[in-house]
CSV table of C-alpha atoms in Angstrom, one decimal:
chain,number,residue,atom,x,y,z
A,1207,UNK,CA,-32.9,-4.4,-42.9
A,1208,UNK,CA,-33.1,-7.2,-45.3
A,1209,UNK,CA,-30.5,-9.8,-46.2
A,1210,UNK,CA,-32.8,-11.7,-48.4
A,1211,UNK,CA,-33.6,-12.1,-52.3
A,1212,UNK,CA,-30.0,-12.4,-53.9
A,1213,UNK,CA,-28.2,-10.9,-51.1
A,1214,UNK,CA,-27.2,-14.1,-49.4
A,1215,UNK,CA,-25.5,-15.8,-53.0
A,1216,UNK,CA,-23.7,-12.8,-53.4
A,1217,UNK,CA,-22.9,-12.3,-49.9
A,1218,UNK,CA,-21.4,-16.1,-49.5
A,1219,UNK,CA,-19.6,-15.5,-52.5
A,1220,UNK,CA,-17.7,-12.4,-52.6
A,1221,UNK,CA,-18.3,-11.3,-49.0
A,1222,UNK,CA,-17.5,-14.2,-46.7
A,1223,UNK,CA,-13.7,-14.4,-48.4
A,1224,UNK,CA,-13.4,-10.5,-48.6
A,1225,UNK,CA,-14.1,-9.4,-45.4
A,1226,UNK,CA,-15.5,-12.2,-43.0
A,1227,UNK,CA,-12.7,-15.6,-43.7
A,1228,UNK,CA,-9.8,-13.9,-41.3
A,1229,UNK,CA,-12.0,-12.9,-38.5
A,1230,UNK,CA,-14.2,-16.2,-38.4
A,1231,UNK,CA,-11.1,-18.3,-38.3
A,1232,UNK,CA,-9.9,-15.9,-35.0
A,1233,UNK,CA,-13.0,-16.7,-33.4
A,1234,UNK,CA,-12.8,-20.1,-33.7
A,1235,UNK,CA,-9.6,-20.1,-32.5
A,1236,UNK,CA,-10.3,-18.3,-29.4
A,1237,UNK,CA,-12.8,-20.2,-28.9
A,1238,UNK,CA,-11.1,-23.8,-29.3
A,1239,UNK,CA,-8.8,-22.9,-26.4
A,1240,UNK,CA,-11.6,-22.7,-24.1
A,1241,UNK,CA,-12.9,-26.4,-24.7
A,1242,UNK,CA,-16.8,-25.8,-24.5
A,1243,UNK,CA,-19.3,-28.3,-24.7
A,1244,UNK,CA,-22.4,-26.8,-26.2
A,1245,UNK,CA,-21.8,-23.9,-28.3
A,1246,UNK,CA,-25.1,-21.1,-29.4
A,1247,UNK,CA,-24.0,-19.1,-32.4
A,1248,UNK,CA,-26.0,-15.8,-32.9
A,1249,UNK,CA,-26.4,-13.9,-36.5
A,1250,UNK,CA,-24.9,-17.1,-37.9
A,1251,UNK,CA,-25.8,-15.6,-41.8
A,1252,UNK,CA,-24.2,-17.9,-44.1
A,1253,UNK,CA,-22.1,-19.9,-42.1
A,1254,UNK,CA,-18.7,-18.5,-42.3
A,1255,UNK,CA,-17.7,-19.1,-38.6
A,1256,UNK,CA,-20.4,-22.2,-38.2
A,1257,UNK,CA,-17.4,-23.6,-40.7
A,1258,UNK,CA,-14.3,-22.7,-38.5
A,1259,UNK,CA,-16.4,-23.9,-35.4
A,1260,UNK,CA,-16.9,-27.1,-37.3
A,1261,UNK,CA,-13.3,-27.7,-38.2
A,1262,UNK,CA,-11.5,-26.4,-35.0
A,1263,UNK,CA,-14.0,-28.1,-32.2
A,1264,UNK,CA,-14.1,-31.4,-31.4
A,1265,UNK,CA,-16.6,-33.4,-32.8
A,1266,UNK,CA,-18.2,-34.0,-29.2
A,1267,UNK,CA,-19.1,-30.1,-28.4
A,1268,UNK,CA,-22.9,-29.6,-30.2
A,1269,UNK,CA,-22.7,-26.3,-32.6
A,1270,UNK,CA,-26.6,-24.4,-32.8
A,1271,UNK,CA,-26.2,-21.7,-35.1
A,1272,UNK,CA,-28.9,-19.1,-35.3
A,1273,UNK,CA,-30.2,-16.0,-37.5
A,1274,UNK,CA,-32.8,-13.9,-37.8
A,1275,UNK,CA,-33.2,-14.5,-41.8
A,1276,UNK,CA,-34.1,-18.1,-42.8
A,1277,UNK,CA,-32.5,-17.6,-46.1
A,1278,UNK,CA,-29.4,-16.6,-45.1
A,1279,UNK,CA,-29.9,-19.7,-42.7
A,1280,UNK,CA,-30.9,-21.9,-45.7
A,1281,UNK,CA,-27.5,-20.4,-47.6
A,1282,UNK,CA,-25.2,-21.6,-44.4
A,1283,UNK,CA,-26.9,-25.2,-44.3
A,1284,UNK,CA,-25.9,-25.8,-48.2
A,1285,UNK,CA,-22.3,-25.3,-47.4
A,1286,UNK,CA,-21.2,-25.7,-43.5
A,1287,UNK,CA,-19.3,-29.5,-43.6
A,1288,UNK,CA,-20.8,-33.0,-43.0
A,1289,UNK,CA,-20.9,-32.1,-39.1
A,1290,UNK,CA,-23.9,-32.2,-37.2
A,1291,UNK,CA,-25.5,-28.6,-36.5
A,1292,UNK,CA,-28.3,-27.2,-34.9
A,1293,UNK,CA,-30.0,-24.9,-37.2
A,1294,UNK,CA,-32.9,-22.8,-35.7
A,1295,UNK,CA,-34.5,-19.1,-37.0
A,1296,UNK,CA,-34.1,-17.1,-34.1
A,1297,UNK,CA,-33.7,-13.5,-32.7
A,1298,UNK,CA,-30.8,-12.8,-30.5
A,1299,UNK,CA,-32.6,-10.7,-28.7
A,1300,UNK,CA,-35.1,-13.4,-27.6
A,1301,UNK,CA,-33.0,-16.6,-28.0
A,1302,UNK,CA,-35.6,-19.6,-27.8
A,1303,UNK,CA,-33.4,-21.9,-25.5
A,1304,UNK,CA,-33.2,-22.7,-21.8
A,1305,UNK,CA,-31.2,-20.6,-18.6
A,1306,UNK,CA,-27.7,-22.3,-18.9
A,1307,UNK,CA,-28.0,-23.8,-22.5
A,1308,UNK,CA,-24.4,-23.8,-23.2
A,1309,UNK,CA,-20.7,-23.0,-22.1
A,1310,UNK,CA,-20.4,-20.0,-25.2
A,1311,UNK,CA,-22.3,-17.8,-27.0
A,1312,UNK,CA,-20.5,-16.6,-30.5
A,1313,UNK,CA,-21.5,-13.6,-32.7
A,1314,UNK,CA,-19.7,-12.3,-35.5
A,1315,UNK,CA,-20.1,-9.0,-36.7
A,1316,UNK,CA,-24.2,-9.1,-35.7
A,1317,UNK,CA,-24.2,-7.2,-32.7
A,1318,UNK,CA,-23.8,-4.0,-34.6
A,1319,UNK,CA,-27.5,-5.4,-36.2
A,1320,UNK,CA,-29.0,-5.9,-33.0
A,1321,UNK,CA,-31.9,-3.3,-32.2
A,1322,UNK,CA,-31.9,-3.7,-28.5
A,1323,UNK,CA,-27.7,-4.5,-27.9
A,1324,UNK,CA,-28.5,-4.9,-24.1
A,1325,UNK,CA,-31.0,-7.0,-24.8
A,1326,UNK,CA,-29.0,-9.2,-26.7
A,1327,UNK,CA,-26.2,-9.4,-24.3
A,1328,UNK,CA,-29.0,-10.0,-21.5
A,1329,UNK,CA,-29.8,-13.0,-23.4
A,1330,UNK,CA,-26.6,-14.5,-23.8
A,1331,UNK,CA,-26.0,-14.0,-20.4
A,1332,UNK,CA,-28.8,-16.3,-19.3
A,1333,UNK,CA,-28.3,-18.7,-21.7
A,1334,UNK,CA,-24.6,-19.2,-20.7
A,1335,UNK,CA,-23.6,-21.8,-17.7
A,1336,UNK,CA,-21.5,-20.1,-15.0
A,1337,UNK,CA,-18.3,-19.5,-16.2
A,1338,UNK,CA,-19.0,-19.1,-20.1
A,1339,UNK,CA,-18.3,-17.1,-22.1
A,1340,UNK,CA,-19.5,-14.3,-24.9
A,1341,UNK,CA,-17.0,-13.8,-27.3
A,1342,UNK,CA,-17.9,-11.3,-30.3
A,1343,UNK,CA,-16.2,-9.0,-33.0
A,1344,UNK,CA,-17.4,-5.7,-34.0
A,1345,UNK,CA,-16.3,-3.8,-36.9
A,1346,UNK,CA,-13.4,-0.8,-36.0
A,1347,UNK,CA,-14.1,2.5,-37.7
A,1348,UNK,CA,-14.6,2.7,-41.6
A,1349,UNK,CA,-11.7,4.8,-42.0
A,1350,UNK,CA,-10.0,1.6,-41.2
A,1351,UNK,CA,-10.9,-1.0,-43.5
A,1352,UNK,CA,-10.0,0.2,-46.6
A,1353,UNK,CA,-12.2,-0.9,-49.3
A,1354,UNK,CA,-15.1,0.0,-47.5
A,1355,UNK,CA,-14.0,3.6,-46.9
A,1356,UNK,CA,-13.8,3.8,-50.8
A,1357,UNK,CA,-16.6,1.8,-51.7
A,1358,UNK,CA,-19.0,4.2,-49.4
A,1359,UNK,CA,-17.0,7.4,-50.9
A,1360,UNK,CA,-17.4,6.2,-54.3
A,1361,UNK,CA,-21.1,5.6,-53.8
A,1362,UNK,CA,-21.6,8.9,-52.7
A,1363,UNK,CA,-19.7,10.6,-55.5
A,1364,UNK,CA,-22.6,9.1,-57.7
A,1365,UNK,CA,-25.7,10.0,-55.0
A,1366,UNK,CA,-24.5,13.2,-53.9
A,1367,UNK,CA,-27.4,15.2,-53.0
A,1368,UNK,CA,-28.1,11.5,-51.0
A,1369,UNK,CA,-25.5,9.5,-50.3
A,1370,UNK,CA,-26.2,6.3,-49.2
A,1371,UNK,CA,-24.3,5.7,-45.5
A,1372,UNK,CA,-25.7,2.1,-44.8
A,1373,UNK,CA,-21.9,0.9,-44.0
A,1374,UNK,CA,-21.1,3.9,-41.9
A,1375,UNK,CA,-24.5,4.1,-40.4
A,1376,UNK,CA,-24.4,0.5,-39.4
A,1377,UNK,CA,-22.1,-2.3,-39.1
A,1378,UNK,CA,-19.2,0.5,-39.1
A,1379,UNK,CA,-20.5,2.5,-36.1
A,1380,UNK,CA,-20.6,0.4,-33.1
A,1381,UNK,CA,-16.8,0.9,-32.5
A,1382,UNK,CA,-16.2,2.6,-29.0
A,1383,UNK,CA,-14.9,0.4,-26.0
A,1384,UNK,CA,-16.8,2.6,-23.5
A,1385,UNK,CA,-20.0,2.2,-25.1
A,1386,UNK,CA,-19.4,-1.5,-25.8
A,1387,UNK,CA,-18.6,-2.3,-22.0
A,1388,UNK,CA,-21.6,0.0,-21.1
A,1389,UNK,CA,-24.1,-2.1,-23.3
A,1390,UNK,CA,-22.7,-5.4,-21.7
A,1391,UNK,CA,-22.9,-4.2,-18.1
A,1392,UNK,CA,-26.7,-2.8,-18.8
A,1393,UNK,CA,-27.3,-6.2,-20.2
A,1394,UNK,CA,-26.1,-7.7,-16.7
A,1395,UNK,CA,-22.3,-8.7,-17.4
A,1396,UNK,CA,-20.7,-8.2,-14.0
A,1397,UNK,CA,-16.9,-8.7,-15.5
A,1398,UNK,CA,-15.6,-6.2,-17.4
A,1399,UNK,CA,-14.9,-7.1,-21.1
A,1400,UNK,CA,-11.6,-7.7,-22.3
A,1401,UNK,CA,-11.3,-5.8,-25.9
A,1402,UNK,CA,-8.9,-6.4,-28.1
A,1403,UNK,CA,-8.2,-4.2,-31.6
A,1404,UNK,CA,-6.9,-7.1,-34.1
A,1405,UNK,CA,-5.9,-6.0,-37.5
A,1406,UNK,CA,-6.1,-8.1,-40.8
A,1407,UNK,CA,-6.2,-7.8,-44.5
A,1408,UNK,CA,-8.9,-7.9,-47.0
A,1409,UNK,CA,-8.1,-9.4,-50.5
A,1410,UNK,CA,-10.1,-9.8,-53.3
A,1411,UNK,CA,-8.8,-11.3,-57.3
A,1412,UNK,CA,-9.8,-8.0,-58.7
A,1413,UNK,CA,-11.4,-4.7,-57.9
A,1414,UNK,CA,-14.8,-6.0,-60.1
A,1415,UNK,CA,-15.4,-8.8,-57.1
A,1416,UNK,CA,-14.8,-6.2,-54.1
A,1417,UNK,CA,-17.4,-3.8,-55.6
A,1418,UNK,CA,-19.9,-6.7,-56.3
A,1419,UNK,CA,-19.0,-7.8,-52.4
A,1420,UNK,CA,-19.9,-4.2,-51.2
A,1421,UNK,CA,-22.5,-3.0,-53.9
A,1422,UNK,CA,-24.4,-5.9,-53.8
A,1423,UNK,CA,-24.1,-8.3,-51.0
A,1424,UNK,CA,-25.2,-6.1,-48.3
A,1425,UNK,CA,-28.2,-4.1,-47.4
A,1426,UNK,CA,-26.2,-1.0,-49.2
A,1427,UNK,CA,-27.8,-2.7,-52.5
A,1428,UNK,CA,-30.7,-1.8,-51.3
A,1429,UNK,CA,-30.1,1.8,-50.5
A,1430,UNK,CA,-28.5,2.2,-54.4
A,1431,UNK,CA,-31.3,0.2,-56.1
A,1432,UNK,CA,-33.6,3.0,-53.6
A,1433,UNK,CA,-32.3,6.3,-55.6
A,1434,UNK,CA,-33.4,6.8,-59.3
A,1435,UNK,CA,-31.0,7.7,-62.2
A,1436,UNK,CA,-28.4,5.2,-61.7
A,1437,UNK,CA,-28.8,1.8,-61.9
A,1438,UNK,CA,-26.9,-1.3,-59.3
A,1439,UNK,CA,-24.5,-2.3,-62.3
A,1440,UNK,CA,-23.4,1.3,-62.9
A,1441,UNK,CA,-23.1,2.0,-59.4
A,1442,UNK,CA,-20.9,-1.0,-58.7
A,1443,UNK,CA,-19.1,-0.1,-61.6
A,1444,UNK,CA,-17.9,3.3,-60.0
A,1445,UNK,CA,-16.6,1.8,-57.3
A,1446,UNK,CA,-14.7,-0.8,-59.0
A,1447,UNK,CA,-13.1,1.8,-60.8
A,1448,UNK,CA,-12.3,3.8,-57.3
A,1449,UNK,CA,-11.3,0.3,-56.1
A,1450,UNK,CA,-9.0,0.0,-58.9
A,1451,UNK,CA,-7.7,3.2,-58.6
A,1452,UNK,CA,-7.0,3.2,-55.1
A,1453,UNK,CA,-5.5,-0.5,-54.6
A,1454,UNK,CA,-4.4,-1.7,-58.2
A,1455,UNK,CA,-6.2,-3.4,-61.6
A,1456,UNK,CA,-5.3,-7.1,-60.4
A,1457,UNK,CA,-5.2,-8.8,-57.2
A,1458,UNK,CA,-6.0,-6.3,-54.5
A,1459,UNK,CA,-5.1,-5.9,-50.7
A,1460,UNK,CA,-6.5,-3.5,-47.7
A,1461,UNK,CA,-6.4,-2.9,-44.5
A,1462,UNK,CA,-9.2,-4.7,-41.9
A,1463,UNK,CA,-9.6,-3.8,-38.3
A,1464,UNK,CA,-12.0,-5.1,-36.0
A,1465,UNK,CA,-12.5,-5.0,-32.2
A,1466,UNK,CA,-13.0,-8.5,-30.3
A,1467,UNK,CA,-15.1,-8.4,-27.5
A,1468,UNK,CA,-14.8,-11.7,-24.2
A,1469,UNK,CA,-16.6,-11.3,-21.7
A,1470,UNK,CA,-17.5,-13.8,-19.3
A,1471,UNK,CA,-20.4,-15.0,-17.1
């Protein structure tokens, strides 16, 4: 699954505001009340909650941020603010740092990535100093967040004897509390998680910049650009069009819901 080539310009700058702004600056929040000195971000991509981390900690608590893609990595260090911040290429599942690195491990919307979730969660657990904390989102159901739910419909209006079901496949179907709290337990979290629904809403300046967002700064790109007889432009064209149709020709709104997941050593 590849978040390289022009994924991570288009992702910074049509995704980040669309979809990822609302939910980076509740993590930060959450996470400012909780004072913690040394701070590992995993799935860090371009930096959108590296940036709230930056402006709502105090300067003395260290930030690493970490991803998998070194590109998306590269796109983050261009525009995170004049703060100091660890950068470093890294798994989550196999996070390069030391038993009891830091007071809070912080993930948004990566888990749902992760091949091996307990895995992960078994890493952040050793990494974490008694009494830290995991704190991570998740993305609800796509039925919830609006201009997804189009966007996939739309795409498979165009593909139908092949839809492509990236969003529902994959960063929209790790939603279940039970299976979430069974994942953290196998990957030795002793507490039970606390998990919370949190609704927000998704704007964009026009339909044309949520269907670019969708289309063409995610992996779904690469699932259209996959299937002959259409090409990316015409695709994200259709779902503009079912964007517009659905949520108006100017400034558009829609529904967001995500789950977020503490948990604590």
């Amino acid at each position: 699954m590849s978040f390289e080539g022009a994924i991570p310009d288009v992702y910074e700058r049509y995704l980040v505001p669309l979809l990822f702004r609302p939910y980076a600056r509740d993590l930060a929040r959450r996470l400012a009340g909780r004072r913690p000195r040394d701070v590992i971000e995993t799935a860090a991509g371009t930096g959108a909650v590296t940036r709230e981390l930056a402006a709502e900690l105090p300067p003395e608590t260290s930030i690493t941020a970490t991803d998998l893609s070194g590109p998306m990595l590269d796109r983050a260090r261009a525009v995170v603010p004049d703060r100091p911040v660890r950068w470093v290429e890294a798994d989550a599942t196999a996070l390069p740092f030391p038993d009891g690195s830091c007071d809070a491990v912080v993930c948004q919307f990566g888990v749902m990535f992760f091949p091996d979730r307990p895995r992960a969660f078994g890493e952040a657990l050793r990494v974490l100093r008694p009494g830290g904390v995991l704190l991570f989102n998740v993305w609800d159901a796509i039925g919830a967040n609006g201009f997804t739910a189009v966007a996939e419909a739309a795409v498979a209006e165009v593909f139908p004897a092949d839809p492509p079901d990236f969003m529902s496949r994959v960063p929209f179907a790790y939603h279940d509390a039970a299976v979430i709290a069974r994942d953290l337990a196998a990957g030795g979290f002793t507490t039970p998680p606390q998990i919370e629904t949190v609704a927000e809403r998704s704007r964009a300046g026009a339909a044309r910049d949520a269907a670019v967002a969708l289309c063409q700064g995610t992996p779904l790109r690469t699932e259209i650009e996959a299937r002959p007889g259409r090409s990316l432009d015409e695709v994200t064209g259709a779902v503009e069009a079912a964007l517009a149709d659905r949520f108006g020709t100017g400034p558009i709104e829609g529904p967001l819901s995500a789950l977020v997941v503490t948990v604590t050593r």
